[in-house]
């Protein structure tokens, strides 16, 4: 089976609907056809300041949400990034073949550093995509299911892998992004021109897996739309409605044109009411299962230990080859 790798940052208590549709939903459907590695990328999350206590809680909480959403630790390798030192070690090697200009062109870095200012922007944030490349390349990954916002990081990963291979000999598999069109980008419910993100301007625009049913339903019903009446997909002119249709389509596996037909002549209120039911029906049980799993942190940690062991075995082997190609003397 081909290898798949993906990860998410444990930088808040809850994953959001964008993470779920853009990534998790595909992770679950792909785990049986691939040798899948799913990672909680705690090393990435400290590139912006985290409270240590909170980070520990969020890391378990993120792993619990993966499992609750259907990631099966006996079917794949589920682990925490910092448990496998090879990630940081390979990142160092890759950073030495990454151009400063090349890293400076990453739009996510440009956006974030513009938001934080130079002094609050860490060097870790700058090298973030290099660590991400290390994550992927350690496992001989062929497919990386992510949202659209990660496409450029995947391009960098491919460039670094080819560069290393051509300079020092065939070592890395060149990975491909897996970004299905319908789930590629979910937008904020209050500002449907911006992607849904944990740094949302208004909490009402952000739907969280761990929110209560009532809060989720209210957020969907209060989503910003437009002053027309037609329910049809037109992201340019009807960003809000189009986003609701995308969400509906992804969660029910129904094509958007089918939904347009189904809602022909009906009002926005009908669409929102039905979609609220769909979202609550999907996320509610995941939240409840995650809460159950969190009641037994020792069992969760046991599963993560097993994952770390499986991941380490693969990652160490790659790192050894890399060190050898680079010209490091092997320790005896
Ligand atoms: P993170 O935690 O920011 O996002 C996790 C995943 O959720 C997707 N996503 C979205 N998809 C659709 N619409 C949205 N509004 C939306 N917001 C987030 C992201 O594309 C991502 O797939 N850098 C990665 C984490 C990472 C990683 C890796 C991923 C680290 N190493 C190796 C793949 C392979 C990230 O964006 O995390």
CSV table of C-alpha atoms and ligand atoms in Angstrom, one decimal:
chain,number,residue,atom,x,y,z
A,1,UNK,CA,0.0,0.0,0.0
A,2,UNK,CA,1.3,3.5,-0.9
A,3,UNK,CA,2.3,5.7,2.1
A,4,UNK,CA,0.2,8.7,3.2
A,5,UNK,CA,1.2,11.3,5.8
A,6,UNK,CA,-0.7,14.2,7.3
A,7,UNK,CA,-0.8,16.3,10.5
A,8,UNK,CA,-2.5,19.1,12.3
A,9,UNK,CA,-1.3,21.5,15.0
A,10,UNK,CA,-2.6,21.1,18.5
A,11,UNK,CA,-2.8,24.9,18.9
A,12,UNK,CA,-6.3,25.1,20.4
A,13,UNK,CA,-8.8,23.0,22.3
A,14,UNK,CA,-10.8,22.1,19.3
A,15,UNK,CA,-10.3,21.4,15.7
A,16,UNK,CA,-12.6,23.4,13.5
A,17,UNK,CA,-15.0,22.6,10.6
A,18,UNK,CA,-12.3,23.6,8.1
A,19,UNK,CA,-9.8,21.1,9.6
A,20,UNK,CA,-12.5,18.4,9.6
A,21,UNK,CA,-13.7,18.9,6.0
A,22,UNK,CA,-10.3,19.9,4.5
A,23,UNK,CA,-8.3,17.1,6.2
A,24,UNK,CA,-9.8,14.7,8.7
A,25,UNK,CA,-12.7,13.6,6.6
A,26,UNK,CA,-10.3,12.5,3.8
A,27,UNK,CA,-7.9,11.0,6.3
A,28,UNK,CA,-10.6,8.7,7.5
A,29,UNK,CA,-11.7,7.6,4.1
A,30,UNK,CA,-8.1,7.0,2.9
A,31,UNK,CA,-6.7,5.2,5.9
A,32,UNK,CA,-7.5,1.7,4.7
A,33,UNK,CA,-6.1,2.1,1.2
A,34,UNK,CA,-2.8,3.5,2.4
A,35,UNK,CA,-0.1,2.9,4.9
A,36,UNK,CA,-1.2,6.0,6.8
A,37,UNK,CA,0.8,8.2,9.3
A,38,UNK,CA,-1.3,10.7,11.2
A,39,UNK,CA,0.6,13.1,13.4
A,40,UNK,CA,-0.2,15.7,16.0
A,41,UNK,CA,2.4,18.3,15.1
A,42,UNK,CA,3.3,19.8,18.4
A,43,UNK,CA,6.8,21.0,17.2
A,44,UNK,CA,5.0,23.1,14.6
A,45,UNK,CA,2.6,24.6,17.1
A,46,UNK,CA,5.3,26.2,19.3
A,47,UNK,CA,6.4,28.5,16.4
A,48,UNK,CA,3.9,30.8,18.0
A,49,UNK,CA,3.8,31.2,21.8
A,50,UNK,CA,1.9,28.4,23.6
A,51,UNK,CA,1.1,28.0,27.3
A,52,UNK,CA,2.8,24.7,28.3
A,53,UNK,CA,-0.1,23.4,30.4
A,54,UNK,CA,-2.5,24.2,27.6
A,55,UNK,CA,-0.3,22.7,24.9
A,56,UNK,CA,-0.2,19.4,26.8
A,57,UNK,CA,-4.0,19.4,27.1
A,58,UNK,CA,-4.5,20.4,23.5
A,59,UNK,CA,-2.2,17.7,22.2
A,60,UNK,CA,-4.2,15.0,23.9
A,61,UNK,CA,-7.4,16.7,22.9
A,62,UNK,CA,-6.3,16.8,19.2
A,63,UNK,CA,-5.4,13.1,19.2
A,64,UNK,CA,-8.8,12.3,20.8
A,65,UNK,CA,-10.6,14.2,18.1
A,66,UNK,CA,-8.7,12.3,15.4
A,67,UNK,CA,-9.8,9.0,16.9
A,68,UNK,CA,-13.3,10.2,17.6
A,69,UNK,CA,-13.6,11.3,13.9
A,70,UNK,CA,-12.8,7.7,12.8
A,71,UNK,CA,-9.0,7.5,12.7
A,72,UNK,CA,-8.3,3.9,13.8
A,73,UNK,CA,-4.9,3.6,15.7
A,74,UNK,CA,-4.8,-0.1,14.8
A,75,UNK,CA,-5.3,0.6,11.1
A,76,UNK,CA,-2.7,3.4,10.8
A,77,UNK,CA,0.1,5.0,12.8
A,78,UNK,CA,-1.1,7.8,15.0
A,79,UNK,CA,1.6,9.7,16.9
A,80,UNK,CA,2.9,12.9,18.4
A,81,UNK,CA,5.6,14.6,16.4
A,82,UNK,CA,7.9,15.4,19.3
A,83,UNK,CA,8.0,11.7,20.2
A,84,UNK,CA,10.1,11.0,17.1
A,85,UNK,CA,13.3,13.1,17.2
A,86,UNK,CA,14.1,12.3,13.6
A,87,UNK,CA,11.6,15.0,12.5
A,88,UNK,CA,13.7,17.8,14.0
A,89,UNK,CA,16.9,16.2,12.9
A,90,UNK,CA,15.9,15.8,9.3
A,91,UNK,CA,14.5,19.4,9.3
A,92,UNK,CA,18.0,20.7,10.2
A,93,UNK,CA,19.5,18.9,7.2
A,94,UNK,CA,16.8,20.1,4.9
A,95,UNK,CA,17.1,23.7,6.1
A,96,UNK,CA,20.7,23.6,4.8
A,97,UNK,CA,19.5,23.0,1.3
A,98,UNK,CA,16.6,25.5,1.5
A,99,UNK,CA,17.3,29.0,0.0
A,100,UNK,CA,16.6,31.9,2.2
A,101,UNK,CA,14.7,33.6,-0.7
A,102,UNK,CA,12.8,30.4,-1.3
A,103,UNK,CA,11.6,30.2,2.3
A,104,UNK,CA,10.8,33.9,2.2
A,105,UNK,CA,8.3,33.4,-0.6
A,106,UNK,CA,6.0,31.2,1.5
A,107,UNK,CA,2.7,33.1,1.6
A,108,UNK,CA,1.6,31.7,4.9
A,109,UNK,CA,4.8,33.0,6.5
A,110,UNK,CA,4.4,36.3,4.8
A,111,UNK,CA,0.8,36.6,6.1
A,112,UNK,CA,1.6,35.5,9.6
A,113,UNK,CA,4.7,37.7,10.0
A,114,UNK,CA,2.8,40.7,8.7
A,115,UNK,CA,0.2,40.0,11.3
A,116,UNK,CA,2.6,39.6,14.2
A,117,UNK,CA,5.4,42.1,13.3
A,118,UNK,CA,9.1,41.3,13.0
A,119,UNK,CA,9.8,40.9,16.7
A,120,UNK,CA,7.0,38.6,17.5
A,121,UNK,CA,7.8,36.5,14.4
A,122,UNK,CA,10.0,33.6,15.4
A,123,UNK,CA,12.7,32.0,13.2
A,124,UNK,CA,10.7,28.8,13.8
A,125,UNK,CA,7.8,30.3,12.0
A,126,UNK,CA,10.1,31.0,9.1
A,127,UNK,CA,11.5,27.4,8.9
A,128,UNK,CA,8.0,25.9,9.6
A,129,UNK,CA,7.6,24.6,6.0
A,130,UNK,CA,11.1,22.9,6.2
A,131,UNK,CA,10.0,20.9,9.3
A,132,UNK,CA,6.8,20.0,7.4
A,133,UNK,CA,8.9,18.7,4.5
A,134,UNK,CA,10.9,16.6,7.0
A,135,UNK,CA,7.6,15.1,8.4
A,136,UNK,CA,6.5,14.1,5.0
A,137,UNK,CA,9.9,12.9,3.6
A,138,UNK,CA,10.8,10.7,6.6
A,139,UNK,CA,8.1,8.1,5.7
A,140,UNK,CA,8.5,7.7,1.9
A,141,UNK,CA,5.2,9.5,1.6
A,142,UNK,CA,3.4,9.5,-1.8
A,143,UNK,CA,0.1,11.3,-0.8
A,144,UNK,CA,-0.5,14.2,1.6
A,145,UNK,CA,-4.2,15.0,2.1
A,146,UNK,CA,-4.4,18.7,3.1
A,147,UNK,CA,-6.4,21.8,2.5
A,148,UNK,CA,-5.6,24.3,-0.3
A,149,UNK,CA,-3.6,26.5,2.1
A,150,UNK,CA,-0.9,23.9,2.3
A,151,UNK,CA,-0.3,23.5,-1.5
A,152,UNK,CA,2.7,25.9,-1.5
A,153,UNK,CA,4.3,24.0,1.4
A,154,UNK,CA,3.9,20.8,-0.6
A,155,UNK,CA,5.6,22.3,-3.6
A,156,UNK,CA,8.5,23.3,-1.4
A,157,UNK,CA,8.7,19.7,0.0
A,158,UNK,CA,8.8,18.3,-3.6
A,159,UNK,CA,11.5,20.8,-4.5
A,160,UNK,CA,13.7,20.0,-1.5
A,161,UNK,CA,13.3,16.2,-2.1
A,162,UNK,CA,14.3,16.5,-5.7
A,163,UNK,CA,17.2,18.8,-4.8
A,164,UNK,CA,18.5,16.4,-2.2
A,165,UNK,CA,18.1,13.4,-4.6
A,166,UNK,CA,19.9,15.1,-7.4
A,167,UNK,CA,22.8,16.4,-5.3
A,168,UNK,CA,23.4,13.4,-3.0
A,169,UNK,CA,21.7,10.4,-4.7
A,170,UNK,CA,18.2,9.0,-4.8
A,171,UNK,CA,16.9,9.1,-1.3
A,172,UNK,CA,13.4,10.6,-1.0
A,173,UNK,CA,10.1,9.7,-2.7
A,174,UNK,CA,8.6,12.8,-4.3
A,175,UNK,CA,5.2,13.3,-2.5
A,176,UNK,CA,2.0,14.6,-4.0
A,177,UNK,CA,-0.7,16.8,-2.4
A,178,UNK,CA,-4.2,15.4,-2.3
A,179,UNK,CA,-6.6,18.3,-2.3
A,180,UNK,CA,-10.1,17.4,-3.5
A,181,UNK,CA,-11.8,20.5,-4.9
A,182,UNK,CA,-15.0,20.4,-2.9
A,183,UNK,CA,-13.2,20.2,0.5
A,184,UNK,CA,-10.1,22.3,-0.4
A,185,UNK,CA,-11.2,25.5,1.4
A,186,UNK,CA,-13.9,26.2,3.9
A,187,UNK,CA,-14.6,29.8,4.7
A,188,UNK,CA,-15.4,31.8,7.8
A,189,UNK,CA,-19.2,32.0,8.4
A,190,UNK,CA,-19.2,35.7,9.2
A,191,UNK,CA,-16.5,36.8,6.7
A,192,UNK,CA,-16.9,34.3,3.9
A,193,UNK,CA,-14.1,35.9,1.9
A,194,UNK,CA,-11.6,34.6,4.5
A,195,UNK,CA,-10.7,31.0,5.2
A,196,UNK,CA,-12.1,29.4,8.3
A,197,UNK,CA,-9.3,29.6,10.9
A,198,UNK,CA,-8.7,29.6,14.6
A,199,UNK,CA,-7.6,33.2,14.4
A,200,UNK,CA,-11.1,34.2,13.3
A,201,UNK,CA,-12.1,37.8,13.9
A,202,UNK,CA,-15.4,36.8,15.3
A,203,UNK,CA,-15.9,33.5,17.2
A,204,UNK,CA,-19.3,33.2,15.4
A,205,UNK,CA,-17.6,32.6,12.1
A,206,UNK,CA,-15.7,29.6,13.4
A,207,UNK,CA,-17.4,26.2,14.0
A,208,UNK,CA,-15.5,24.0,16.4
A,209,UNK,CA,-15.8,20.2,16.8
A,210,UNK,CA,-15.9,20.6,20.6
A,211,UNK,CA,-18.7,23.3,20.6
A,212,UNK,CA,-22.1,22.3,22.0
A,213,UNK,CA,-24.9,21.4,19.6
A,214,UNK,CA,-26.8,24.6,20.4
A,215,UNK,CA,-23.7,26.8,19.8
A,216,UNK,CA,-23.0,25.1,16.5
A,217,UNK,CA,-26.6,25.3,15.2
A,218,UNK,CA,-26.7,29.0,16.1
A,219,UNK,CA,-23.5,29.7,14.3
A,220,UNK,CA,-24.8,28.0,11.1
A,221,UNK,CA,-28.2,29.8,11.3
A,222,UNK,CA,-26.4,33.2,11.8
A,223,UNK,CA,-24.1,32.7,8.8
A,224,UNK,CA,-23.7,35.8,6.6
A,225,UNK,CA,-25.4,35.4,3.2
A,226,UNK,CA,-26.5,38.1,0.7
A,227,UNK,CA,-29.6,40.1,-0.1
A,228,UNK,CA,-30.8,37.9,-3.0
A,229,UNK,CA,-33.0,34.9,-2.7
A,230,UNK,CA,-31.5,32.3,-5.1
A,231,UNK,CA,-29.7,29.3,-3.6
A,232,UNK,CA,-26.9,28.7,-6.1
A,233,UNK,CA,-23.2,28.2,-6.2
A,234,UNK,CA,-21.3,31.4,-7.2
A,235,UNK,CA,-18.3,32.0,-5.0
A,236,UNK,CA,-17.5,35.3,-6.7
A,237,UNK,CA,-20.9,37.0,-6.0
A,238,UNK,CA,-22.4,34.7,-3.3
A,239,UNK,CA,-19.5,33.8,-1.1
A,240,UNK,CA,-21.7,33.0,2.0
A,241,UNK,CA,-24.2,30.8,0.3
A,242,UNK,CA,-21.5,29.0,-1.8
A,243,UNK,CA,-19.6,28.2,1.4
A,244,UNK,CA,-22.8,26.7,3.0
A,245,UNK,CA,-23.3,24.6,-0.1
A,246,UNK,CA,-19.7,23.4,0.0
A,247,UNK,CA,-20.0,22.4,3.6
A,248,UNK,CA,-23.4,20.7,3.0
A,249,UNK,CA,-22.0,18.9,-0.1
A,250,UNK,CA,-18.9,17.6,1.7
A,251,UNK,CA,-20.7,16.4,4.8
A,252,UNK,CA,-23.5,14.6,3.0
A,253,UNK,CA,-21.5,13.5,-0.1
A,254,UNK,CA,-24.1,15.2,-2.3
A,255,UNK,CA,-23.0,17.1,-5.5
A,256,UNK,CA,-23.6,20.8,-5.3
A,257,UNK,CA,-25.9,20.9,-8.4
A,258,UNK,CA,-28.1,18.3,-6.7
A,259,UNK,CA,-28.4,20.5,-3.7
A,260,UNK,CA,-29.2,23.5,-5.9
A,261,UNK,CA,-32.1,21.5,-7.4
A,262,UNK,CA,-33.2,20.3,-4.0
A,263,UNK,CA,-33.4,23.9,-2.8
A,264,UNK,CA,-34.8,25.6,-5.9
A,265,UNK,CA,-37.5,28.0,-4.9
A,266,UNK,CA,-36.8,27.6,-1.2
A,267,UNK,CA,-35.3,30.2,1.2
A,268,UNK,CA,-31.9,30.7,2.8
A,269,UNK,CA,-33.6,29.9,6.2
A,270,UNK,CA,-34.5,26.4,5.0
A,271,UNK,CA,-31.0,25.7,3.8
A,272,UNK,CA,-29.4,27.0,7.1
A,273,UNK,CA,-31.8,25.0,9.2
A,274,UNK,CA,-31.1,21.8,7.4
A,275,UNK,CA,-27.4,22.4,7.3
A,276,UNK,CA,-27.4,23.1,11.1
A,277,UNK,CA,-28.9,19.6,11.5
A,278,UNK,CA,-26.3,18.1,9.2
A,279,UNK,CA,-23.3,19.8,11.0
A,280,UNK,CA,-24.6,19.0,14.5
A,281,UNK,CA,-25.4,15.4,13.4
A,282,UNK,CA,-21.8,15.1,12.2
A,283,UNK,CA,-19.8,16.9,14.8
A,284,UNK,CA,-21.9,16.2,17.9
A,285,UNK,CA,-21.1,12.5,18.1
A,286,UNK,CA,-17.4,13.2,17.4
A,287,UNK,CA,-17.3,15.7,20.3
A,288,UNK,CA,-19.0,13.2,22.6
A,289,UNK,CA,-16.6,10.4,21.6
A,290,UNK,CA,-13.6,12.7,22.1
A,291,UNK,CA,-14.8,13.6,25.6
A,292,UNK,CA,-15.2,10.0,26.4
A,293,UNK,CA,-11.6,9.2,25.2
A,294,UNK,CA,-10.3,12.1,27.3
A,295,UNK,CA,-11.7,10.6,30.4
A,296,UNK,CA,-9.0,7.9,30.2
A,297,UNK,CA,-5.8,9.8,29.3
A,298,UNK,CA,-3.6,6.8,30.2
A,299,UNK,CA,-5.2,4.7,27.5
A,300,UNK,CA,-4.9,7.6,25.0
A,301,UNK,CA,-1.2,7.9,25.9
A,302,UNK,CA,-0.7,4.1,25.5
A,303,UNK,CA,-2.1,4.3,22.0
A,304,UNK,CA,0.2,7.3,21.2
A,305,UNK,CA,3.2,5.4,22.6
A,306,UNK,CA,2.5,2.5,20.2
A,307,UNK,CA,2.2,5.0,17.4
A,308,UNK,CA,5.5,6.6,18.3
A,309,UNK,CA,7.3,3.3,18.3
A,310,UNK,CA,6.0,2.4,14.8
A,311,UNK,CA,6.8,5.8,13.4
A,312,UNK,CA,10.3,5.8,15.0
A,313,UNK,CA,11.2,2.6,13.3
A,314,UNK,CA,10.5,4.0,9.8
A,315,UNK,CA,11.8,7.5,10.5
A,316,UNK,CA,15.1,6.4,11.9
A,317,UNK,CA,15.9,4.3,8.9
A,318,UNK,CA,15.4,7.2,6.6
A,319,UNK,CA,17.4,9.5,8.8
A,320,UNK,CA,20.3,7.1,8.8
A,321,UNK,CA,20.4,7.0,5.0
A,322,UNK,CA,20.2,10.8,4.9
A,323,UNK,CA,23.1,11.2,7.4
A,324,UNK,CA,25.1,8.8,5.4
A,325,UNK,CA,24.5,10.6,2.1
A,326,UNK,CA,25.3,13.9,3.7
A,327,UNK,CA,28.7,12.6,4.8
A,328,UNK,CA,28.3,12.2,8.6
A,329,UNK,CA,30.4,9.5,10.2
A,330,UNK,CA,28.2,6.9,11.8
A,331,UNK,CA,28.5,6.6,15.5
A,332,UNK,CA,29.8,3.2,16.7
B,1,LIG,P1,-3.1,23.2,10.5
B,1,LIG,O1,-3.3,22.6,11.9
B,1,LIG,O2,-3.1,24.7,10.3
B,1,LIG,O3,-4.3,22.7,9.6
B,1,LIG,C1,-4.6,21.3,9.6
B,1,LIG,C2,-5.3,20.9,8.3
B,1,LIG,O4,-6.6,21.6,8.1
B,1,LIG,C3,-6.6,22.2,6.8
B,1,LIG,N1,-7.4,23.4,6.9
B,1,LIG,C4,-8.4,23.7,6.1
B,1,LIG,N2,-9.0,23.0,5.1
B,1,LIG,C5,-10.1,23.6,4.4
B,1,LIG,N3,-10.6,24.8,4.8
B,1,LIG,C6,-10.1,25.5,5.9
B,1,LIG,N4,-10.6,26.7,6.2
B,1,LIG,C7,-8.9,24.9,6.5
B,1,LIG,N5,-8.2,25.4,7.6
B,1,LIG,C8,-7.3,24.4,7.8
B,1,LIG,C9,-5.2,22.5,6.5
B,1,LIG,O5,-5.0,22.6,5.1
B,1,LIG,C10,-4.5,21.2,7.0
B,1,LIG,O6,-4.6,20.2,6.1
B,1,LIG,N6,1.1,22.8,8.2
B,1,LIG,C11,0.0,21.9,8.5
B,1,LIG,C12,0.3,20.9,9.5
B,1,LIG,C13,1.4,19.9,9.1
B,1,LIG,C14,1.3,19.0,8.0
B,1,LIG,C15,2.6,18.3,8.0
B,1,LIG,C16,0.3,18.6,7.1
B,1,LIG,C17,2.6,19.8,9.6
B,1,LIG,N7,3.3,18.9,9.0
B,1,LIG,C18,2.8,17.3,7.1
B,1,LIG,C19,0.6,17.6,6.2
B,1,LIG,C20,1.9,17.0,6.2
B,1,LIG,C21,-1.2,22.8,8.8
B,1,LIG,O7,-1.6,23.6,8.1
B,1,LIG,O8,-1.8,22.5,10.0
